[in-house]
Amino acid sequence: MSMAQRQVFLFGETDTAPITSPDLQSYDHIIVAFSGGKDSLACLLHLLDLGVPRTRIELWHHRIDGAEGTLMDWPVTESYCEMLAAAFGIPIFFSWKEGGFEREMLRNESPTAPIHFQSVDGLYTTGGVGPQGTRRKFPQVSGNLSVRWCSAYLKIDVAAAAIRNDPRFVGKRTLVVTGERAEESPGRAKYAAFEPHKADRRGGKSRRHVDHWRPVHAWSESEVWEIIRRYRVNPHPAYWLGFGRVSCMKCIFGSPDQWATVRVLDPKGVARIAEYEQEFGLTIHRLNTVTDRANQGTPYPMVSSKWRAIAMSKRYDEPVFLDHWEYPDGAFGESVGPT
Ligand code: SF4
């Protein structure tokens, strides 16, 4: 029995046979946490392969920088996700913490900001009250989400708050699908492939049944690219630039080559990170300044290609599907990112 099977089995609703995937027909809502990166894309395509009707799938994209910010993420990501959702005929909903990464990082004896999320009937707002807290430092490069607060506060908690506060999930069965893979890090290898979601309240008054499935947890990178190739989907522009994983453009886990590339793409943005390092007296990488990191690396060759302007644009105008699909430069390349 594979690790994924064992994990599912432990949580399975039968003690006689392992469950290798949830009963997809049993869910009213299937939410794919969609970053625009290859693993979340593979999740979506896998659901389509399994015959899930598009009418029951929705994509959720968490805006790391909030509605207005520009500090961390790829400018093109939001538009890329929108275009892809439209091409597949699947709705996409955006959600974010007000002020995004930057406001959370600058918290100074204040509560964490409210969360906004789109739904079928409009925009909801929740939270914004709570214990006073001070950060004034970058998240730590760690697998521990309590110190690497960006993933928890800007993605995981935002999704959970949206599910808890949207009445359409009350009395329903909802499946949240995310694209973490065991191969990415020892930390991710320990994640269960299937478990109750943190917003689950199946026994409570709201009878909100929410499961969390990681369908590509046991997949290799080759399998991920293979399904993307089969559907001929044009990968996110960052892959064409040479990035092996696509998350925030200025991810705290960035390698020297990535920082060198990002500095070519967005010199002012890297200068802002350097200014915050000065202000906090703490560097983004803890051991090296962002300038040192960039100086240690070499920009990816594709940084001088047409993909530079595309990645830095707020509007994605490239085709979603390619007639002649080929691997982008970043495929099987440097794979640094959240652990
Ligand atoms: S991609 Fe990197 S910087 Fe962005 S939220 Fe994840 S760990 Fe944090």
CSV table of N, CA and C in Angstrom, one decimal, residues 104-212:
chain,number,residue,atom,x,y,z
A,104,GLU,N,0.5,42.7,6.7
A,104,GLU,CA,0.7,41.7,7.8
A,104,GLU,C,2.2,41.8,8.3
A,105,MET,N,3.1,42.0,7.4
A,105,MET,CA,4.5,42.1,7.8
A,105,MET,C,4.8,43.4,8.7
A,106,LEU,N,4.0,44.4,8.4
A,106,LEU,CA,4.2,45.7,9.1
A,106,LEU,C,3.3,45.8,10.4
A,107,ARG,N,2.6,44.7,10.8
A,107,ARG,CA,1.8,44.8,12.0
A,107,ARG,C,2.6,45.3,13.1
A,108,ASN,N,2.0,46.3,13.8
A,108,ASN,CA,2.7,46.8,15.0
A,108,ASN,C,1.7,47.1,16.1
A,109,GLU,N,1.6,46.1,17.0
A,109,GLU,CA,0.6,46.2,18.1
A,109,GLU,C,-0.8,46.4,17.5
A,110,SER,N,-1.1,45.6,16.5
A,110,SER,CA,-2.4,45.7,15.9
A,110,SER,C,-2.9,44.3,15.5
A,111,PRO,N,-4.3,44.2,15.4
A,111,PRO,CA,-4.8,42.9,15.0
A,111,PRO,C,-4.5,42.6,13.5
A,112,THR,N,-4.6,41.3,13.2
A,112,THR,CA,-4.4,41.0,11.7
A,112,THR,C,-5.6,41.5,10.9
A,113,ALA,N,-5.3,41.8,9.7
A,113,ALA,CA,-6.3,42.6,8.9
A,113,ALA,C,-7.5,41.7,8.5
A,114,PRO,N,-8.6,42.3,8.1
A,114,PRO,CA,-9.8,41.6,7.7
A,114,PRO,C,-9.5,40.8,6.4
A,115,ILE,N,-10.3,39.8,6.2
A,115,ILE,CA,-10.2,39.0,5.0
A,115,ILE,C,-11.4,39.3,4.1
A,116,HIS,N,-11.2,39.4,2.8
A,116,HIS,CA,-12.2,39.6,1.8
A,116,HIS,C,-12.2,38.4,0.9
A,117,PHE,N,-13.5,38.0,0.6
A,117,PHE,CA,-13.5,36.9,-0.4
A,117,PHE,C,-14.7,37.0,-1.3
A,118,GLN,N,-14.5,36.6,-2.6
A,118,GLN,CA,-15.6,36.7,-3.5
A,118,GLN,C,-16.4,35.4,-3.4
A,119,SER,N,-17.7,35.5,-3.7
A,119,SER,CA,-18.5,34.3,-3.8
A,119,SER,C,-19.5,34.5,-4.9
A,120,VAL,N,-20.4,33.5,-5.0
A,120,VAL,CA,-21.4,33.6,-6.1
A,120,VAL,C,-22.3,34.8,-6.0
A,121,ASP,N,-22.5,35.3,-4.8
A,121,ASP,CA,-23.5,36.4,-4.6
A,121,ASP,C,-22.8,37.7,-4.2
A,122,GLY,N,-21.5,37.8,-4.4
A,122,GLY,CA,-20.8,39.0,-4.2
A,122,GLY,C,-19.6,38.9,-3.3
A,123,LEU,N,-19.2,40.0,-2.7
A,123,LEU,CA,-18.0,40.1,-1.9
A,123,LEU,C,-18.3,40.1,-0.4
A,124,TYR,N,-17.6,39.2,0.3
A,124,TYR,CA,-17.8,39.1,1.8
A,124,TYR,C,-16.5,39.7,2.5
A,125,THR,N,-16.7,40.1,3.7
A,125,THR,CA,-15.6,40.6,4.5
A,125,THR,C,-15.8,39.9,5.9
A,126,THR,N,-14.7,39.4,6.5
A,126,THR,CA,-14.7,38.9,7.8
A,126,THR,C,-13.4,39.1,8.5
A,127,GLY,N,-13.5,39.0,9.9
A,127,GLY,CA,-12.3,39.2,10.7
A,127,GLY,C,-11.9,40.6,10.8
A,128,GLY,N,-10.6,40.8,11.2
A,128,GLY,CA,-10.1,42.2,11.5
A,128,GLY,C,-10.1,42.6,12.9
A,129,VAL,N,-10.7,41.7,13.7
A,129,VAL,CA,-10.6,41.9,15.2
A,129,VAL,C,-9.8,40.7,15.8
A,130,GLY,N,-9.2,40.9,16.9
A,130,GLY,CA,-8.4,39.8,17.4
A,130,GLY,C,-7.2,40.4,18.2
A,131,PRO,N,-6.4,39.5,18.7
A,131,PRO,CA,-5.3,39.9,19.5
A,131,PRO,C,-4.3,40.9,18.8
A,132,GLN,N,-3.8,41.8,19.5
A,132,GLN,CA,-2.8,42.7,19.0
A,132,GLN,C,-1.5,41.9,18.7
A,133,GLY,N,-0.8,42.3,17.7
A,133,GLY,CA,0.4,41.6,17.4
A,133,GLY,C,1.4,42.4,16.7
A,134,THR,N,2.6,42.1,16.8
A,134,THR,CA,3.7,42.9,16.1
A,134,THR,C,4.5,41.9,15.3
A,135,ARG,N,4.8,42.2,14.1
A,135,ARG,CA,5.7,41.4,13.3
A,135,ARG,C,7.0,42.2,13.0
A,136,ARG,N,6.8,43.1,12.0
A,136,ARG,CA,7.9,43.9,11.6
A,136,ARG,C,9.2,43.1,11.2
A,137,LYS,N,8.9,42.0,10.6
A,137,LYS,CA,10.0,41.2,10.0
A,137,LYS,C,9.4,40.3,8.9
A,138,PHE,N,10.3,39.8,8.0
A,138,PHE,CA,9.8,38.8,7.0
A,138,PHE,C,9.5,37.5,7.6
A,139,PRO,N,8.6,36.7,6.9
A,139,PRO,CA,8.4,35.3,7.4
A,139,PRO,C,9.7,34.6,7.4
A,140,GLN,N,9.9,33.6,8.3
A,140,GLN,CA,11.2,32.9,8.3
A,140,GLN,C,11.2,31.8,7.3
A,141,VAL,N,12.3,31.5,6.7
A,141,VAL,CA,12.5,30.4,5.8
A,141,VAL,C,12.5,29.1,6.6
A,142,SER,N,11.3,28.6,6.7
A,142,SER,CA,11.1,27.4,7.6
A,142,SER,C,9.9,26.6,7.1
A,143,GLY,N,9.9,25.3,7.5
A,143,GLY,CA,8.8,24.5,7.2
A,143,GLY,C,7.7,24.7,8.3
A,144,ASN,N,8.0,25.4,9.4
A,144,ASN,CA,7.1,25.6,10.5
A,144,ASN,C,6.2,26.9,10.1
A,145,LEU,N,4.9,26.6,9.9
A,145,LEU,CA,4.0,27.7,9.5
A,145,LEU,C,3.8,28.7,10.5
A,146,SER,N,4.1,28.5,11.8
A,146,SER,CA,3.9,29.5,12.7
A,146,SER,C,4.9,30.6,12.6
A,147,VAL,N,6.1,30.3,12.1
A,147,VAL,CA,7.1,31.4,11.8
A,147,VAL,C,7.1,31.8,10.4
A,148,ARG,N,6.8,30.8,9.5
A,148,ARG,CA,6.6,31.2,8.1
A,148,ARG,C,5.2,31.5,7.9
A,149,TRP,N,4.8,32.7,8.4
A,149,TRP,CA,3.4,33.1,8.6
A,149,TRP,C,2.7,33.4,7.3
A,150,CYS,N,3.5,33.6,6.2
A,150,CYS,CA,2.9,34.0,4.9
A,150,CYS,C,1.9,33.0,4.4
A,151,SER,N,2.4,31.7,4.4
A,151,SER,CA,1.5,30.7,3.9
A,151,SER,C,0.2,30.5,4.7
A,152,ALA,N,0.4,30.6,6.0
A,152,ALA,CA,-0.8,30.4,6.9
A,152,ALA,C,-1.7,31.6,6.8
A,153,TYR,N,-1.2,32.8,7.0
A,153,TYR,CA,-2.0,34.0,7.1
A,153,TYR,C,-2.6,34.4,5.7
A,154,LEU,N,-1.9,34.2,4.6
A,154,LEU,CA,-2.3,34.7,3.4
A,154,LEU,C,-3.0,33.7,2.4
A,155,LYS,N,-2.9,32.4,2.8
A,155,LYS,CA,-3.5,31.4,1.9
A,155,LYS,C,-4.4,30.5,2.8
A,156,ILE,N,-3.8,29.7,3.7
A,156,ILE,CA,-4.5,28.7,4.4
A,156,ILE,C,-5.7,29.3,5.2
A,157,ASP,N,-5.4,30.3,6.0
A,157,ASP,CA,-6.4,30.9,6.8
A,157,ASP,C,-7.5,31.6,6.0
A,158,VAL,N,-7.0,32.2,4.9
A,158,VAL,CA,-8.0,32.9,4.0
A,158,VAL,C,-9.0,32.0,3.5
A,159,ALA,N,-8.5,30.8,3.0
A,159,ALA,CA,-9.5,29.8,2.4
A,159,ALA,C,-10.4,29.3,3.5
A,160,ALA,N,-9.9,29.0,4.7
A,160,ALA,CA,-10.7,28.5,5.8
A,160,ALA,C,-11.7,29.5,6.2
A,161,ALA,N,-11.4,30.8,6.3
A,161,ALA,CA,-12.3,31.9,6.7
A,161,ALA,C,-13.4,32.0,5.6
A,162,ALA,N,-13.1,31.8,4.4
A,162,ALA,CA,-14.1,32.0,3.3
A,162,ALA,C,-15.1,30.8,3.4
A,163,ILE,N,-14.6,29.6,3.7
A,163,ILE,CA,-15.5,28.5,3.8
A,163,ILE,C,-16.4,28.6,5.1
A,164,ARG,N,-15.8,29.1,6.2
A,164,ARG,CA,-16.6,29.2,7.4
A,164,ARG,C,-17.6,30.3,7.3
A,165,ASN,N,-17.4,31.3,6.5
A,165,ASN,CA,-18.3,32.5,6.5
A,165,ASN,C,-19.2,32.6,5.3
A,166,ASP,N,-19.1,31.6,4.4
A,166,ASP,CA,-20.0,31.7,3.3
A,166,ASP,C,-21.2,30.7,3.5
A,167,PRO,N,-22.4,31.2,3.6
A,167,PRO,CA,-23.5,30.3,3.9
A,167,PRO,C,-23.8,29.2,2.9
A,168,ARG,N,-23.2,29.4,1.7
A,168,ARG,CA,-23.5,28.3,0.7
A,168,ARG,C,-22.8,27.0,1.1
A,169,PHE,N,-21.9,27.0,2.0
A,169,PHE,CA,-21.3,25.7,2.4
A,169,PHE,C,-22.0,25.0,3.6
A,170,VAL,N,-23.0,25.7,4.2
A,170,VAL,CA,-23.7,25.1,5.3
A,170,VAL,C,-24.6,24.0,4.8
A,171,GLY,N,-24.5,22.9,5.6
A,171,GLY,CA,-25.3,21.7,5.2
A,171,GLY,C,-24.8,21.0,3.9
A,172,LYS,N,-23.7,21.3,3.4
A,172,LYS,CA,-23.2,20.8,2.2
A,172,LYS,C,-21.9,20.0,2.4
A,173,ARG,N,-21.5,19.2,1.4
A,173,ARG,CA,-20.3,18.5,1.3
A,173,ARG,C,-19.3,19.2,0.4
A,174,THR,N,-18.2,19.6,0.9
A,174,THR,CA,-17.2,20.4,0.1
A,174,THR,C,-15.9,19.7,0.1
A,175,LEU,N,-15.2,19.7,-1.0
A,175,LEU,CA,-13.9,19.1,-1.1
A,175,LEU,C,-12.9,20.2,-1.5
A,176,VAL,N,-11.9,20.4,-0.7
A,176,VAL,CA,-10.8,21.4,-1.0
A,176,VAL,C,-9.7,20.6,-1.6
A,177,VAL,N,-9.2,21.0,-2.8
A,177,VAL,CA,-8.1,20.3,-3.5
A,177,VAL,C,-6.9,21.2,-3.5
A,178,THR,N,-5.8,20.7,-3.0
A,178,THR,CA,-4.6,21.5,-3.1
A,178,THR,C,-3.4,20.6,-3.7
A,179,GLY,N,-2.4,21.3,-4.2
A,179,GLY,CA,-1.4,20.6,-5.0
A,179,GLY,C,0.0,20.3,-4.4
A,180,GLU,N,0.0,20.2,-3.1
A,180,GLU,CA,1.3,19.9,-2.5
A,180,GLU,C,1.7,18.5,-2.9
A,181,ARG,N,3.1,18.3,-3.2
A,181,ARG,CA,3.6,17.0,-3.5
A,181,ARG,C,4.7,16.6,-2.6
A,182,ALA,N,4.7,15.3,-2.3
A,182,ALA,CA,5.7,14.7,-1.3
A,182,ALA,C,7.1,15.0,-1.8
A,183,GLU,N,7.3,14.9,-3.1
A,183,GLU,CA,8.6,15.1,-3.7
A,183,GLU,C,9.2,16.4,-3.4
A,184,GLU,N,8.4,17.4,-3.1
A,184,GLU,CA,8.9,18.8,-3.0
A,184,GLU,C,9.7,19.0,-1.7
A,185,SER,N,9.4,18.3,-0.6
A,185,SER,CA,10.2,18.5,0.6
A,185,SER,C,9.8,17.4,1.6
A,186,PRO,N,10.7,17.2,2.6
A,186,PRO,CA,10.4,16.2,3.6
A,186,PRO,C,9.1,16.6,4.4
A,187,GLY,N,9.0,18.0,4.6
A,187,GLY,CA,7.8,18.5,5.3
A,187,GLY,C,6.5,18.1,4.6
A,188,ARG,N,6.5,18.3,3.3
A,188,ARG,CA,5.3,18.1,2.5
A,188,ARG,C,5.1,16.6,2.3
A,189,ALA,N,6.1,15.8,2.4
A,189,ALA,CA,6.0,14.3,2.3
A,189,ALA,C,5.1,13.8,3.5
A,190,LYS,N,5.1,14.5,4.6
A,190,LYS,CA,4.4,14.1,5.7
A,190,LYS,C,2.9,14.5,5.7
A,191,TYR,N,2.5,15.3,4.8
A,191,TYR,CA,1.1,15.7,4.7
A,191,TYR,C,0.3,14.5,4.3
A,192,ALA,N,-0.9,14.5,4.9
A,192,ALA,CA,-1.9,13.4,4.5
A,192,ALA,C,-2.4,13.7,3.1
A,193,ALA,N,-2.7,12.7,2.3
A,193,ALA,CA,-3.3,12.9,1.0
A,193,ALA,C,-4.7,13.2,1.1
A,194,PHE,N,-5.3,12.8,2.2
A,194,PHE,CA,-6.8,13.1,2.4
A,194,PHE,C,-7.1,13.2,3.9
A,195,GLU,N,-7.8,14.2,4.3
A,195,GLU,CA,-8.1,14.5,5.7
A,195,GLU,C,-9.2,15.5,5.8
A,196,PRO,N,-9.8,15.6,7.0
A,196,PRO,CA,-10.7,16.7,7.2
A,196,PRO,C,-10.1,18.1,7.0
A,197,HIS,N,-10.7,19.0,6.4
A,197,HIS,CA,-10.2,20.3,6.2
A,197,HIS,C,-10.3,21.1,7.5
A,198,LYS,N,-9.5,22.1,7.7
A,198,LYS,CA,-9.5,22.8,8.9
A,198,LYS,C,-10.8,23.6,9.1
A,199,ALA,N,-11.6,23.8,8.0
A,199,ALA,CA,-12.9,24.5,8.2
A,199,ALA,C,-14.0,23.5,8.4
A,200,ASP,N,-13.7,22.2,8.5
A,200,ASP,CA,-14.7,21.2,8.6
A,200,ASP,C,-15.5,21.3,10.0
A,201,ARG,N,-16.8,21.2,9.9
A,201,ARG,CA,-17.6,21.2,11.2
A,201,ARG,C,-18.8,20.2,10.9
A,202,ARG,N,-18.4,19.0,10.5
A,202,ARG,CA,-19.5,18.1,10.1
A,202,ARG,C,-20.4,17.7,11.3
A,203,GLY,N,-19.8,17.8,12.5
A,203,GLY,CA,-20.7,17.4,13.7
A,203,GLY,C,-21.4,18.6,14.3
A,204,GLY,N,-21.1,19.8,13.9
A,204,GLY,CA,-21.6,21.0,14.5
A,204,GLY,C,-23.0,21.4,13.9
A,205,LYS,N,-23.4,22.5,14.5
A,205,LYS,CA,-24.8,23.0,14.1
A,205,LYS,C,-24.9,23.2,12.6
A,206,SER,N,-23.7,23.7,12.0
A,206,SER,CA,-23.8,24.1,10.6
A,206,SER,C,-23.7,22.9,9.7
A,207,ARG,N,-23.4,21.7,10.2
A,207,ARG,CA,-23.3,20.5,9.4
A,207,ARG,C,-22.4,20.7,8.1
A,208,ARG,N,-21.3,21.4,8.3
A,208,ARG,CA,-20.5,21.7,7.2
A,208,ARG,C,-19.4,20.7,7.0
A,209,HIS,N,-19.6,19.8,6.1
A,209,HIS,CA,-18.6,18.7,5.8
A,209,HIS,C,-17.6,19.2,4.8
A,210,VAL,N,-16.3,19.3,5.3
A,210,VAL,CA,-15.3,19.8,4.4
A,210,VAL,C,-14.1,18.9,4.4
A,211,ASP,N,-13.8,18.3,3.3
A,211,ASP,CA,-12.6,17.4,3.2
A,211,ASP,C,-11.5,18.1,2.5
A,212,HIS,N,-10.3,17.7,2.7
A,212,HIS,CA,-9.1,18.2,2.0
A,212,HIS,C,-8.4,17.1,1.3
